[in-house]
Coordinates of C-alpha atoms (C1' of nucleotides) in Angstrom, one line a residue:
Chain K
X35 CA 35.0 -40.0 13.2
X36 CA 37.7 -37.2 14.0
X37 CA 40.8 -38.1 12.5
X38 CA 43.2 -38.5 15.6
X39 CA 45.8 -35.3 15.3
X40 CA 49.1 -36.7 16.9
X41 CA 52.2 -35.1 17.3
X42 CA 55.2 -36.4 15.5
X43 CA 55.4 -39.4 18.2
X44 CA 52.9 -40.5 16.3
X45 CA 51.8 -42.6 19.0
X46 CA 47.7 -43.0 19.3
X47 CA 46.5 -43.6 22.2
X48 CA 45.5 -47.2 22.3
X49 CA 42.1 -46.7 23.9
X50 CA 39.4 -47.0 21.0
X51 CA 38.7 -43.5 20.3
X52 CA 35.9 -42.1 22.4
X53 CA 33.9 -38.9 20.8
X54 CA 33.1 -35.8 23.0
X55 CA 30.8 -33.6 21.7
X56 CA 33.5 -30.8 21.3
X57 CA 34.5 -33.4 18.3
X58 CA 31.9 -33.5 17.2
X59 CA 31.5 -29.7 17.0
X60 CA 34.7 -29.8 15.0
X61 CA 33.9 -31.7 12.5
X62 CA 30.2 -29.9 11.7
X63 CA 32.0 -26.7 11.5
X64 CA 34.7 -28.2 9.5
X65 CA 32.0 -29.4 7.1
X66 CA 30.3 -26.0 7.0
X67 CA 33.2 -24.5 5.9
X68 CA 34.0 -27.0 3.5
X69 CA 30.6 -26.9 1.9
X70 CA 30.6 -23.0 2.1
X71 CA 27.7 -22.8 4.3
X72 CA 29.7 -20.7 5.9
X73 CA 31.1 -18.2 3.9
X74 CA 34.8 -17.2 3.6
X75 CA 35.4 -14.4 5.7
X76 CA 32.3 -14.3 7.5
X77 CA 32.3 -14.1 11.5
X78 CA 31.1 -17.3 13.3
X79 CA 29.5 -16.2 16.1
X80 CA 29.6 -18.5 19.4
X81 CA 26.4 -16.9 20.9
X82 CA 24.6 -18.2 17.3
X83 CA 26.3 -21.4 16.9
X84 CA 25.2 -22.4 20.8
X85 CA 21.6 -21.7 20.1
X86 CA 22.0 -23.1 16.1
X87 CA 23.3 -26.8 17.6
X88 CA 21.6 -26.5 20.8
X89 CA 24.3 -26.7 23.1
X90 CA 26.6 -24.9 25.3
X91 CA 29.7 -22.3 24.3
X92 CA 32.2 -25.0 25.6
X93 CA 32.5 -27.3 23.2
X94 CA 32.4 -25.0 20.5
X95 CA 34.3 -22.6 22.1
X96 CA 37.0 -26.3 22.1
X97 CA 36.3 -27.0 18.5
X98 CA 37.1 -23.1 17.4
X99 CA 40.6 -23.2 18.9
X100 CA 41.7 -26.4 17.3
X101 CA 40.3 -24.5 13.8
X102 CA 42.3 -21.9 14.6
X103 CA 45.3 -23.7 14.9
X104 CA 44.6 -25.7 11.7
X105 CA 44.7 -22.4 10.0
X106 CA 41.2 -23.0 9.2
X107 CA 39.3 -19.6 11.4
X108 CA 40.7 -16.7 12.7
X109 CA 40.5 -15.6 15.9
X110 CA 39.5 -12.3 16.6
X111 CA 40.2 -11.4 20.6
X112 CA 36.8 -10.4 22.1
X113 CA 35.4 -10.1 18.8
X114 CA 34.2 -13.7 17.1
X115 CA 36.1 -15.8 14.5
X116 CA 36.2 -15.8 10.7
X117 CA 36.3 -18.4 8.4
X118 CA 39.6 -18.1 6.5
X119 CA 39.0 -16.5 3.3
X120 CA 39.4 -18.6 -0.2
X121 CA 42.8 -19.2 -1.7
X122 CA 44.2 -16.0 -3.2
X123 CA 45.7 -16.9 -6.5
X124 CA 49.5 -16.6 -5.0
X125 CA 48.2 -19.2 -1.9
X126 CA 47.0 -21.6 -4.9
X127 CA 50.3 -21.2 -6.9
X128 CA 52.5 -21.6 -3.4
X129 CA 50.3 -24.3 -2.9
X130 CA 50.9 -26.3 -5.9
X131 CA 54.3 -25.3 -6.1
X132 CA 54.6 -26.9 -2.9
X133 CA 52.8 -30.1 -3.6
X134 CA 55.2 -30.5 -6.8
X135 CA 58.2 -30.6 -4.3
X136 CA 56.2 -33.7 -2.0
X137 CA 54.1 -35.2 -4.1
X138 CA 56.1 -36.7 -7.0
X139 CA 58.9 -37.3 -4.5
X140 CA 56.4 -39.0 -2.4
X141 CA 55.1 -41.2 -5.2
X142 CA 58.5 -42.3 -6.2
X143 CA 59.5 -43.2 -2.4
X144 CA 55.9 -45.0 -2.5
X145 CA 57.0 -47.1 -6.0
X146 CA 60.6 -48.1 -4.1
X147 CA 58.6 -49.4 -0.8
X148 CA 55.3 -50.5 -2.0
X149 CA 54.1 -53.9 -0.7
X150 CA 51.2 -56.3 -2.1
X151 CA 48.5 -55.5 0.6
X152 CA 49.6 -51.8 -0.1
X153 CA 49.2 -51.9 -3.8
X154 CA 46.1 -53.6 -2.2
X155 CA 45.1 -50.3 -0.8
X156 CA 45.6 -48.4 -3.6
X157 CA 43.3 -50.6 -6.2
X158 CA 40.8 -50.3 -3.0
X159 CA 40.6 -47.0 -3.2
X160 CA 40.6 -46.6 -6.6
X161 CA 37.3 -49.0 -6.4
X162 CA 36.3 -47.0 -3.9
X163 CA 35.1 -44.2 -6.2
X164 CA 32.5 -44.5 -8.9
X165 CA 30.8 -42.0 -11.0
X166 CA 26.9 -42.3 -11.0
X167 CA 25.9 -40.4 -14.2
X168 CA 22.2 -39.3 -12.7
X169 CA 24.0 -37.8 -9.4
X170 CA 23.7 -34.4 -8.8
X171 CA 27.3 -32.2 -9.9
X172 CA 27.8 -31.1 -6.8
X173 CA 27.3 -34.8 -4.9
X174 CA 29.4 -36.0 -7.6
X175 CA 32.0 -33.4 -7.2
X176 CA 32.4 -34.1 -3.4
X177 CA 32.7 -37.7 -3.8
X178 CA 35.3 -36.9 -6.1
X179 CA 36.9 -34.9 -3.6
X180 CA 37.0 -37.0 -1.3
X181 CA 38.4 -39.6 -3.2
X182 CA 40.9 -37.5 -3.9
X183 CA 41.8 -36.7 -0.9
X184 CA 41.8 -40.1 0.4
X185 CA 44.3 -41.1 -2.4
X186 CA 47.0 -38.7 -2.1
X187 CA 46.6 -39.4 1.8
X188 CA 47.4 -42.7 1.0
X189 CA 50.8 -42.3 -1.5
X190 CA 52.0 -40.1 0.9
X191 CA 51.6 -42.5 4.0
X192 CA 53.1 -45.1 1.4
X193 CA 56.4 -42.9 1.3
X194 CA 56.7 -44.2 4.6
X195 CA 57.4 -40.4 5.3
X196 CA 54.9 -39.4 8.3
X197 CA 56.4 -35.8 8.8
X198 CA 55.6 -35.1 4.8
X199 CA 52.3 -37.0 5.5
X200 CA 51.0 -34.9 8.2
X201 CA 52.7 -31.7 7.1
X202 CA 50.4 -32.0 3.4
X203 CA 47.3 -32.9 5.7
X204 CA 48.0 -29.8 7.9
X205 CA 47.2 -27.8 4.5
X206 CA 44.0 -29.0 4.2
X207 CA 44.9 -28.8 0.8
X208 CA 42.1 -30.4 -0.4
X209 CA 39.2 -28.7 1.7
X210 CA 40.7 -25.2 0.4
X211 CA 40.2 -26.5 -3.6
X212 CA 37.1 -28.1 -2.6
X213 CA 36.0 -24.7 -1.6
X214 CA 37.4 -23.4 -5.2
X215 CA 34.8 -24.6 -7.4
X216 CA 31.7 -26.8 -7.2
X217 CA 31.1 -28.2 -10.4
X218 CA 31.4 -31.5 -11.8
X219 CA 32.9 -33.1 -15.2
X220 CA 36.8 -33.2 -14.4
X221 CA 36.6 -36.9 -12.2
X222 CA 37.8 -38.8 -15.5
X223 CA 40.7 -37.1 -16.5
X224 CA 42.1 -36.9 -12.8
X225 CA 40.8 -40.6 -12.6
X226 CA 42.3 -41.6 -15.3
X227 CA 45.8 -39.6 -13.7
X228 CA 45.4 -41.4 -10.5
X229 CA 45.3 -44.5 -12.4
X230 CA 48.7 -43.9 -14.2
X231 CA 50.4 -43.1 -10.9
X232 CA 48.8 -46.5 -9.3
X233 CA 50.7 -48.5 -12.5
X234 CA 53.7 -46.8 -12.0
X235 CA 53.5 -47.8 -8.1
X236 CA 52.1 -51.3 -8.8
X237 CA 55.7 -51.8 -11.4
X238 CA 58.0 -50.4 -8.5
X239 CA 59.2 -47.5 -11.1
X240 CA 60.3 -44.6 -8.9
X241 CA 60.8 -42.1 -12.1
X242 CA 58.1 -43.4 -13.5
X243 CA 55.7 -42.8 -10.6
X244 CA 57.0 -39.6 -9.7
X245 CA 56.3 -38.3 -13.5
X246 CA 52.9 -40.1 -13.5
X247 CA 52.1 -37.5 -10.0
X248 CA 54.0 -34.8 -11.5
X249 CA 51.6 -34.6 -14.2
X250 CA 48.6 -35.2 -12.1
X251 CA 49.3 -32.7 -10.1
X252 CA 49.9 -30.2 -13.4
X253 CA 47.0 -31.0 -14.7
X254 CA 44.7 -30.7 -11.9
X255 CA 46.6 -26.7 -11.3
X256 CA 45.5 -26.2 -14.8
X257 CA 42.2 -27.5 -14.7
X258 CA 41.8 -24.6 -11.3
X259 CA 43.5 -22.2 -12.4
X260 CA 40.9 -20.6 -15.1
X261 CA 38.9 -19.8 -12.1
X262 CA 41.4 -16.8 -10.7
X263 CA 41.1 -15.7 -14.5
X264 CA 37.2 -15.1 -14.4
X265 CA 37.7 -12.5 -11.5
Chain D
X138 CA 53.1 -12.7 21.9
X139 CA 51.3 -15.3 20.1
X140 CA 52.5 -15.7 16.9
X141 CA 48.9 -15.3 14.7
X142 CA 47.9 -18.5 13.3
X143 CA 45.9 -17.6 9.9
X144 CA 44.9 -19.7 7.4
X145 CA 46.4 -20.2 3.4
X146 CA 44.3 -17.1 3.2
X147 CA 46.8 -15.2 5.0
X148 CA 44.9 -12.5 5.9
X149 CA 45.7 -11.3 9.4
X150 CA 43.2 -9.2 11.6
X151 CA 43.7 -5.0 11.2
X152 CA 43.0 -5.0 14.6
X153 CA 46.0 -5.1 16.6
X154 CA 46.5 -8.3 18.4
X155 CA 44.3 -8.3 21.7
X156 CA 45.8 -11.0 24.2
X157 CA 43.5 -13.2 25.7
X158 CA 44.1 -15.4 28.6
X159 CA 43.8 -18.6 26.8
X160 CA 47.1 -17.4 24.4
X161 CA 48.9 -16.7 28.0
X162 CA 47.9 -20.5 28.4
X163 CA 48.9 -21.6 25.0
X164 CA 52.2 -20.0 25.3
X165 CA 53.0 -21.4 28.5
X166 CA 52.2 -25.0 28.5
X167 CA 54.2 -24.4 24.9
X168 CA 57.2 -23.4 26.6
X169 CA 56.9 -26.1 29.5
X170 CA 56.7 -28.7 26.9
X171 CA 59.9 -26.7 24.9
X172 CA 61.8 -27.0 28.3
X173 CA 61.0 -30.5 29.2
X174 CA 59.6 -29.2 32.4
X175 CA 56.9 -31.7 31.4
X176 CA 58.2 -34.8 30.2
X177 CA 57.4 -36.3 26.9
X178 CA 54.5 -38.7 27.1
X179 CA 53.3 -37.3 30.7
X180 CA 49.4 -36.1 31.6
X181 CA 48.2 -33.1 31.8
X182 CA 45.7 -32.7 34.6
X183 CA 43.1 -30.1 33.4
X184 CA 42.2 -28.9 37.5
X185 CA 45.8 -29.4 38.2
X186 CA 46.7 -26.8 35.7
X187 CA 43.5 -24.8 37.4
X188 CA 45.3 -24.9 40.7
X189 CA 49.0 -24.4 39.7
X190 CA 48.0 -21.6 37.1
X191 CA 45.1 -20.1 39.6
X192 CA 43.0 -19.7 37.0
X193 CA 39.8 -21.6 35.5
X194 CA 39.4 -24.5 33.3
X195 CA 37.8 -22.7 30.3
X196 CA 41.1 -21.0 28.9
X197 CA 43.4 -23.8 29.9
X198 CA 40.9 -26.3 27.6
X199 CA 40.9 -23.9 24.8
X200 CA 45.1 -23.9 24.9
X201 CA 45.1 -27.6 25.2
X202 CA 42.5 -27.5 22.1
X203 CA 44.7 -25.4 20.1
X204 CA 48.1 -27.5 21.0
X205 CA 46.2 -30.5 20.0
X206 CA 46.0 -29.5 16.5
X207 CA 49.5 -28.1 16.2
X208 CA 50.6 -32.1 17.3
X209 CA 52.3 -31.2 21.0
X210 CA 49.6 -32.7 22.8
X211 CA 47.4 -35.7 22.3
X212 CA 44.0 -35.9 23.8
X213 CA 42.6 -39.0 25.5
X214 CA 38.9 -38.3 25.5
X215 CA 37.7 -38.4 29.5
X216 CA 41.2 -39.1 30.6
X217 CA 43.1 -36.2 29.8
X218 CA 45.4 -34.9 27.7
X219 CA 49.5 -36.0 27.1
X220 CA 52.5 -34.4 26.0
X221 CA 53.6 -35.7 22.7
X222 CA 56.4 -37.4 23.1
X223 CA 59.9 -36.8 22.3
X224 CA 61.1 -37.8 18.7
X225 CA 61.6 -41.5 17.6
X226 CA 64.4 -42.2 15.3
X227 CA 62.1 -42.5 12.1
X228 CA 60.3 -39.4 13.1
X229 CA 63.6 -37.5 13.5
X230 CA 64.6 -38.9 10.3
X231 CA 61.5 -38.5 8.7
X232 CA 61.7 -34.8 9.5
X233 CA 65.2 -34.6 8.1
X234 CA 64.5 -36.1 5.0
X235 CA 61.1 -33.5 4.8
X236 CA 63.3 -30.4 5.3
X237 CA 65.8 -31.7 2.9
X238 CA 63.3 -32.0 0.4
X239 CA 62.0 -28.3 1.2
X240 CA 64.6 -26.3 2.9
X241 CA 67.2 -26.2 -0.1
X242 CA 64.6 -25.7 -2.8
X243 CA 63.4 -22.5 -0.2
X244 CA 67.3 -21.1 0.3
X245 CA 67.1 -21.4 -3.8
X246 CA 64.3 -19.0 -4.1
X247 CA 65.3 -16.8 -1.7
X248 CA 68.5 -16.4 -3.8
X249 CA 66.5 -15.5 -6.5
X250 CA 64.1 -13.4 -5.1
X251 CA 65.7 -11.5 -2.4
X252 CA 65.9 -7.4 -2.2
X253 CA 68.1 -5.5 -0.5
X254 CA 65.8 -5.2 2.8
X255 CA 65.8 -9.0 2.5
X256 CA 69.0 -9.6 3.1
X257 CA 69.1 -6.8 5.5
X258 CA 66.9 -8.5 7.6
X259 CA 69.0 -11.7 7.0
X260 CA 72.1 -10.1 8.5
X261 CA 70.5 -8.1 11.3
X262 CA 69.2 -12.0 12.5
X263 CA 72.8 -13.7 11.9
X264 CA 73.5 -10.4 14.3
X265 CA 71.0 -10.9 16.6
X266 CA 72.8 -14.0 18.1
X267 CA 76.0 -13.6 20.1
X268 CA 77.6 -16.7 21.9
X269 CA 78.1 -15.2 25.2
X270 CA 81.1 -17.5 26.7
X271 CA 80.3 -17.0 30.8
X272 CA 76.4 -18.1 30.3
X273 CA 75.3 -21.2 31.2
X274 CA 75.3 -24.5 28.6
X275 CA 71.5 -24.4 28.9
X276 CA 71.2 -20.7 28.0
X277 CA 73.2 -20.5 25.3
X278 CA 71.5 -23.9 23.6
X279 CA 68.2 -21.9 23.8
X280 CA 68.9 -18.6 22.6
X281 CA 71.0 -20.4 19.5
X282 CA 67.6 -22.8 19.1
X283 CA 65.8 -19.7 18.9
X284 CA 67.9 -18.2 16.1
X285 CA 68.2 -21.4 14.1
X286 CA 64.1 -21.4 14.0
X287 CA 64.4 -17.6 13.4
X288 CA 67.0 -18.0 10.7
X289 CA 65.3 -21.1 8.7
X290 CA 61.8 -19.2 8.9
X291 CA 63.2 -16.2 7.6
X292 CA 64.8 -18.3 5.0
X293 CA 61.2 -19.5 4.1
X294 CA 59.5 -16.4 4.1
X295 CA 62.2 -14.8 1.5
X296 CA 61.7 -18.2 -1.0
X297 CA 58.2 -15.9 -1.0
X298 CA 55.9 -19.9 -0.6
X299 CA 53.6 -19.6 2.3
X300 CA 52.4 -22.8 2.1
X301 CA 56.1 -24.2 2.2
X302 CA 56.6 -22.3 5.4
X303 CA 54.0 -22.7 7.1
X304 CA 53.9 -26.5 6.7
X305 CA 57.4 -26.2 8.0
X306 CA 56.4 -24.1 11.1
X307 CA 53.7 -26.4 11.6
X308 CA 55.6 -29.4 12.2
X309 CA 57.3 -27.8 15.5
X310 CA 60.9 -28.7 14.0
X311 CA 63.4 -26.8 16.5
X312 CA 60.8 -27.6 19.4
X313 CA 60.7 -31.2 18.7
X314 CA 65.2 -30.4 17.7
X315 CA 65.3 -28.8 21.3
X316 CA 63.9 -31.1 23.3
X317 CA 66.2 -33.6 22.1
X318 CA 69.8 -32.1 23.1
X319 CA 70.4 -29.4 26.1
X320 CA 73.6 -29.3 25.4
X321 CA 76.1 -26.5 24.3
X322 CA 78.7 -26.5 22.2
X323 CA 77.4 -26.9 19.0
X324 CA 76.5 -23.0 18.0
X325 CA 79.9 -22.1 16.0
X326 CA 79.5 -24.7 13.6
X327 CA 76.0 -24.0 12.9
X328 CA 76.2 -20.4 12.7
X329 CA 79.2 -21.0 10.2
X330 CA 77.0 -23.2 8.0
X331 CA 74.3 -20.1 8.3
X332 CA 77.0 -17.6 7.1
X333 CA 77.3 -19.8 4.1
X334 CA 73.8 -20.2 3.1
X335 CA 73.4 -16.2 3.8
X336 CA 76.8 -15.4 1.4
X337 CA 75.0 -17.8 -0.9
X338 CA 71.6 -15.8 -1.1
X339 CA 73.3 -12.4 -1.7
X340 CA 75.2 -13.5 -4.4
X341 CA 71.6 -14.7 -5.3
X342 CA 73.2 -17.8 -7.0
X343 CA 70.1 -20.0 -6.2
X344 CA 72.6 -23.3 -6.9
X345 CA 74.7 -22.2 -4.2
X346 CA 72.2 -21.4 -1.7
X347 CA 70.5 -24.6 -1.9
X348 CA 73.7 -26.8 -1.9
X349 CA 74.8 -25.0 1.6
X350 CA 71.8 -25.2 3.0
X351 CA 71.1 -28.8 2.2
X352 CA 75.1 -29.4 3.4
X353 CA 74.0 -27.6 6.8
X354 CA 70.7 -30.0 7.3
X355 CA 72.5 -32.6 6.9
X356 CA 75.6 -31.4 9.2
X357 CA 72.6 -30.8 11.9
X358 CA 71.1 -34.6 11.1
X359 CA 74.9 -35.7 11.9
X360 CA 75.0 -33.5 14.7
X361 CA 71.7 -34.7 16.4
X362 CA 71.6 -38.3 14.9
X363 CA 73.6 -40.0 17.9
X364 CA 71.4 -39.0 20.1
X365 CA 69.8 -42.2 19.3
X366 CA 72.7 -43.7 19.5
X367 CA 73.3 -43.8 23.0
X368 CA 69.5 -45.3 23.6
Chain R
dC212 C1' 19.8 15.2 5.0
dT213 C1' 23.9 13.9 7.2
dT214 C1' 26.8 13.1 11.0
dC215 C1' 27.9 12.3 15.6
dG216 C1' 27.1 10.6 20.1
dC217 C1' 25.0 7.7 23.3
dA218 C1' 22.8 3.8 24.9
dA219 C1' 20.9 -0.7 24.5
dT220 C1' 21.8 -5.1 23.1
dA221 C1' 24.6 -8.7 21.4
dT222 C1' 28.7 -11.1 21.9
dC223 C1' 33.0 -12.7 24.0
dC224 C1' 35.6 -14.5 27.8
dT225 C1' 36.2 -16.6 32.0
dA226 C1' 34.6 -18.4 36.4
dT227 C1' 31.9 -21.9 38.7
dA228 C1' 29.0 -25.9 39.4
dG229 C1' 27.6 -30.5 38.8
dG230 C1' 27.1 -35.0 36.5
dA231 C1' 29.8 -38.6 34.1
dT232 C1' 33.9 -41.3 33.9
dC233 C1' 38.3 -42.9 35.3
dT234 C1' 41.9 -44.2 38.6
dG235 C1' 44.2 -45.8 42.4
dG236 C1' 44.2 -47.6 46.9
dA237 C1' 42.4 -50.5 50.4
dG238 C1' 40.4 -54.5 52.0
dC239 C1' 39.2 -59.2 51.5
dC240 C1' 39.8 -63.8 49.9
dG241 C1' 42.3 -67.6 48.3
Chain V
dC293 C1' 51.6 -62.8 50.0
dG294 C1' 49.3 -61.9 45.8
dG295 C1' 45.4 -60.9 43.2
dC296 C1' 40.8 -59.2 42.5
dT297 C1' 37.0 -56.3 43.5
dC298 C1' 34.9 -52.2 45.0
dC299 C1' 34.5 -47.6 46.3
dA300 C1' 36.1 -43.0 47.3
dG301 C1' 38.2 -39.4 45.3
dA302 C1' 40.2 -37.2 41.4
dT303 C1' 39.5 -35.7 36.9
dC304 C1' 37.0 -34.6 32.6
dC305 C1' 33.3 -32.5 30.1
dT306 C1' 29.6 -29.5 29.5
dA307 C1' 26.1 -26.3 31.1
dT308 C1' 25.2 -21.9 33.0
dA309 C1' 26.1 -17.3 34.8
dG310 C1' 27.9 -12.8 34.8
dG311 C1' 31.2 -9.1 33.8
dA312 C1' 33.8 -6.9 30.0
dT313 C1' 33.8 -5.4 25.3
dA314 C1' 32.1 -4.5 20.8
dT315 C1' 28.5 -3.4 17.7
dT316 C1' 24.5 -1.4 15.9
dG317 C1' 20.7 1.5 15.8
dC318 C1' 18.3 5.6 17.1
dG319 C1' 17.8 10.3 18.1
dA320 C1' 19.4 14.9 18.1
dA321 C1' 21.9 18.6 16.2
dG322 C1' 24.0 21.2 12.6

DNA sequence: CTTCGCAATATCCTATAGGATCTGGAGCCG
DNA sequence: CGGCTCCAGATCCTATAGGATATTGCGAAG
C-alpha cells in the first residue's frame, strides 16, 4: 500500500485509499532500487520499463516524477532517468550528523509524551521482528531493515513532531543504507539498542532516552562506516 | 528554472538543464499555490488545467505527480487532486520547533566553516534585497519571502550538511510561511535579525551565530504566531 | 587501424482517444 | 417542501500514436 504523501496539513483524504496502477508503478520501482535490481546510476528507460511490466508509458511516466521529487531518480530532459547513485561517504556523514540533531531529540520528546497504548506500539513492533536463524542473510537483513525503519518511524511520530516526522521520511534514510550493504549478523546489537531506547521511553526519562538513541544511532554509523574504508 | 531535485547522491546532470514542458507545469501550479490564487484545500481539475493552460493532460499529470511528493498537493485517486491546505497551528508550530532544532546548529557550522567567498555570497544576498517604499504591501512581502528562503538556504548550504538542507527545502517552509501573511511591514526587523546572524558567521564564532539565529526563528514564530490568533 | 560522419533505430515527450468512475442536478415521491 | 434516486455530463486514468531528440553502430576515408 503506497504510503499516503500529505503536505504539512496533514489531512488524508478520508476516502479509503484507492490504488491506481501509477502506484503501483511507484512502489515496484521504489523496490527495484531498494533491492539494487536497478543499479545506482543506471538509466531507467521508459520505453523498457512499458514493455518489462506490460503496460503503458503513463503511469510510469506518473511514478518517475514523484521519484524524482523524492530525490530518489534523476531526471534527464529528453534523455531517461537515473537511479540516484549510492551515498558518497560525505552524504552518509551529513546524514547521520543529521539524524543525531532529530533523533535523540525526538526520542526524548517521545519519553515526555508517551502514552500506554503508544508504549503499546512500541513493544508491538519490537515483537514484530524476529530472527529465524536458517533465513537466508539477505531475507534476514531486509526484515531487519524494515523493522528498522518502522521503529524510528514510529519514535519520531511519538515526538508528536510531524514536520521532523516527514522531513526524516523524505530522506529515505533507510532505503539509501539498505542499499549500503547486504549482509546479515548486525540485527542483535541494534536490537538490543532499540530495546534500551524503548526502556528509556516506557520510564518517561527524556535524558535517558535521548542517550539510549544517541548511542544507537553511533553505533549503527560505526557499524557502516567500514564500508567507505574498503574502497 | 526548476530548481534540480537530485537525490543524497547529489550528483547533478553535466548536461545543462533542458526545460521540459512538464517543469513549465510544475513551476506554475507551484507559484499559483505560493500566491493563494488556488485556495488551500481546493481541486484541481486535471482537463480544467488542459483548457486554462491549452495544453495536454500528460505534462500537467506528471507536475501534479511531482508536487504530490514534495507535500503541496494531495491526490484523491479518481477524484482528483487538492491543494494542501494552509498550515494548522501544530503544523506551524511543529515546523518552528524543527527549524529550531536545525537552523541554529546550521548558522553554527557555517561560522566555522565559512571562506571568504562564503560570506561574499552572504553579503551580496543581504544586498540583493532593497525595501522599495512606493511598491505595493504585496510586492514587497514577496520579494522579502524570497530573500528570507534565499538567506536560510544559503545559511544551510555554508553549515556544508546536505541532508540538513535539503530536508529543510523539502518541507516548503517560506511557501507554507507565505501563504499565511500577505502583509507588509515586517521586512526591517527581519533583515536586522539577518545582519546579526551574518556579523555572527564572519566573526566565525559558531556560539554566536546559532544564538542569533535561533533569537530570529523565534522573533519570526512571534511574528507569525497570531495569525492563529485571530481564527 | 583509427577516427569521423551519417543514418537508422531507440527513446523521450506530448497530444489525443476512450473506457471507468465520480459528481451534481433534475425529477419524482412522500 | 424536502429527500432520495437516477442519469447525464464532467473528470480521471491509461493506452496509443507520432514528432522531436539522442544514441549507437557501420562504413568510409585518412
Amino acid at each position: 500500500m503506497t504510503d499516503a504523501h500529505v503536505g504539512l496539513a496533514g489531512q488524508l483524504s478520508r476516502l479509503p485509499q484507492r490504488q491506481v496502477l501509477s502506484d503501483d508503478v511507484y512502489e515496484t520501482v521504489k523496490g527495484l532500487i531498494m533491492d539494487s535490481v536497478v543499479q545506482p546510476g543506471t538509466r531507467l528507460n521508459i520505453d523498457a520499463l512499458t514493455r518489462e511490466l506490460g503496460i503503458s508509458q503513463t503511469p510510469i511516466r506518473e511514478s518517475l516524477a514523484r521519484l524524482e521529487s523524492d530525490g530518489l531518480v534523476i531526471k534527464e530532459p529528453l534523455r531517461g532517468y537515473r537511479v540516484s547513485s549510492r551515498l558518497t561517504r560525505d552524504e552518509f556523514d551529513d546524514l547521520f550528523e543529521y539524524r543525531l540533531h532529530i533523533e535523540p531529540w525526538a526520542a526524548g520528546r517521545a519519553a515526555q509524551r508517551a502514552g500506554t497504548e503508544d508504549l503499546a506500539r512500541l513493544k508491538a513492533e519490537m515483537l514484530s521482528y524476529t530472527d529465524v536463524p536458517d533465513r537466508p542473510a539477505y531475507e534476514s537483513y531486509r526484515a531487519m531493515a524494515a523493522h528498522d525503519q518502522r521503529f524510528h518511524d514510529l519514535v519520531l511520530e511519538l515526538s508528536g513532531n510531524e514536520t521532523a516526522r516527514l522531513s526524516f521520511a523524505r530522506t529515505h534514510c533507510h532505503l539509501h543504507l539498505f542499499r549500503l550493504y547486504y549482509g546479515g549478523g548486525i540485527a542483535t546489537k541494534a536490537l538490543r539498542e532499540h530495546k534500551t531506547v524503548v526502556t528509556a521511553v516506557r520510564k518517561g526519562d527524556p535524558e535517558e532516552a535521548a542517550a539510549a538513541m544517541r548511542a544507537h544511532i553511533e553505533a549503527s554509523r560505526a557499524r557502516l562506516r567500514p564500508i567507505f574504508d574498503q574502497e
